[in-house]
XYZ file of C-alpha atoms in Angstrom:
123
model
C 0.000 0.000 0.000
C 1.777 2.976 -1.289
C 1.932 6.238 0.920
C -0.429 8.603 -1.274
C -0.132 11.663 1.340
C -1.483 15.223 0.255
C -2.096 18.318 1.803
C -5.612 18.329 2.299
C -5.844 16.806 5.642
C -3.130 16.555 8.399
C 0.017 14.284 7.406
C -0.113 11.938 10.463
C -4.087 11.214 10.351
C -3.388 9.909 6.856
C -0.078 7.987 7.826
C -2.711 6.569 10.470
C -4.996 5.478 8.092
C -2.443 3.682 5.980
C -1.228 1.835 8.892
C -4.538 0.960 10.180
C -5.469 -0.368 6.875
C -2.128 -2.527 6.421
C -3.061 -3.981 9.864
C -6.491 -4.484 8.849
C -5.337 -6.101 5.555
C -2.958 -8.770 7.046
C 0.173 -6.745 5.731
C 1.290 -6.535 9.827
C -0.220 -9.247 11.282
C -1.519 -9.877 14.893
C 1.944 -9.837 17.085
C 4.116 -8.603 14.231
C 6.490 -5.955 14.567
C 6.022 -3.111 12.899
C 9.397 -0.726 11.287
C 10.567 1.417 13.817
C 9.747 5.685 13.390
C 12.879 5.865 10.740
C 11.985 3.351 8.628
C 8.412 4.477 8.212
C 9.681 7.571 7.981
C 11.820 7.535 5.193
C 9.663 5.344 3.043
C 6.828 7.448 3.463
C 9.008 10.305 3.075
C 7.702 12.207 5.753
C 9.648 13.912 9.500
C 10.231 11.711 12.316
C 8.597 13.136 14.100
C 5.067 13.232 12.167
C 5.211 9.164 12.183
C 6.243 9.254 15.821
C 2.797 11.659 16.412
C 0.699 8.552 14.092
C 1.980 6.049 16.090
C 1.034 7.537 19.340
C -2.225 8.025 18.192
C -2.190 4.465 17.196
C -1.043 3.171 20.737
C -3.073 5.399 21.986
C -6.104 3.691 20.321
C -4.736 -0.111 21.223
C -4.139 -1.155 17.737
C -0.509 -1.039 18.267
C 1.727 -1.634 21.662
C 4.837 -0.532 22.594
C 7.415 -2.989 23.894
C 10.635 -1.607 25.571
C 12.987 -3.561 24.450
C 11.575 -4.336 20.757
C 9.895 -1.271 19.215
C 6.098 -1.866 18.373
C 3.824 -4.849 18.033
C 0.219 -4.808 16.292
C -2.088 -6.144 18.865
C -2.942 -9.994 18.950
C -6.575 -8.584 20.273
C -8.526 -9.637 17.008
C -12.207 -8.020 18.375
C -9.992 -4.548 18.005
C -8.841 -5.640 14.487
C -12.127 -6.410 13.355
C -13.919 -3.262 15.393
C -11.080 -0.667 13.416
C -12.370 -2.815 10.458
C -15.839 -1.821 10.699
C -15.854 1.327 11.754
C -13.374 2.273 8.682
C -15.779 0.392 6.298
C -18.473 2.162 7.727
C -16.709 5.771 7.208
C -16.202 4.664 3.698
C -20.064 3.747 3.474
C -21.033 7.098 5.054
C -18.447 8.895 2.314
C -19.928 7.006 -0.536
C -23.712 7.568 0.402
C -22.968 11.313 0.634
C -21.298 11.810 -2.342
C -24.121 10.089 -4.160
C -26.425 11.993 -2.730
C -24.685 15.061 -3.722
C -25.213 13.585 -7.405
C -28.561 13.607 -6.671
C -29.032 9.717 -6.145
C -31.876 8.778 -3.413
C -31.629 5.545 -1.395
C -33.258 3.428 -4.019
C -31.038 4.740 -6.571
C -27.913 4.023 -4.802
C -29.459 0.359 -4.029
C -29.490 -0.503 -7.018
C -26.653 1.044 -8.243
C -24.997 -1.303 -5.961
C -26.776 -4.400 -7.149
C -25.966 -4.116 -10.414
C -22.324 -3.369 -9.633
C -22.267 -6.546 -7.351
C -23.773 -8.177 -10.118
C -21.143 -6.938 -12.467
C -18.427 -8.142 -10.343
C -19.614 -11.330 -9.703
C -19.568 -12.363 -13.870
């Protein structure tokens, strides 16, 4: 998952969301450990310091732990996986609906937008 960061929102809340969705893809898995600040740093090309604030925030939220001795682990607490899951699935829902509705789609018409797009992908 490449690091697509722009400057329309805050650097580290989008470094956040690319490491939440790596954990919530199965690129770091339960108990892995994640690069350290520089790493992620330099591959995302972005200050120290700015990772160090996203992966606070992710501690902060439980989805990653800090060990003394050897840097950061994803949590092994799959409810939390699958709870970040949802609630970014649902965001992306919520995003989706109002941009439809903004093209002037009602529930109905979004429904079966969707249906025939499932049914597209399903050929």
């Amino acid at each position: 998952m490449a690091w697509n960061l722009n400057s329309d929102r805050p650097i580290y809340a989008q470094i956040l969301e690319v490491i939440q969705l790596r954990i919530i893809a199965g690129q770091y898995k339960p108990g892995d450990k994640i690069p350290s600040v520089r790493e992620l740093a330099a591959e995302a090309g972005v200050n120290p310091n700015t990772m160090q604030k996203a992966l606070s925030e992710l501690e902060r939220s439980g989805l990653v732990m800090a060990q003394r001795t050897s840097g950061r682990i994803v949590t092994e607490d799959m409810e939390m996986i699958k709870q970040t899951r949802n609630i970014l699935a649902r965001e992306q829902v919520e995003l989706f609906i109002s941009k439809m509705k903004e093209l002037g789609f009602n529930k109905e018409d979004i429904v079966t937008l969707l249906e025939q797009a499932g049914g597209e992908q399903a050929e």
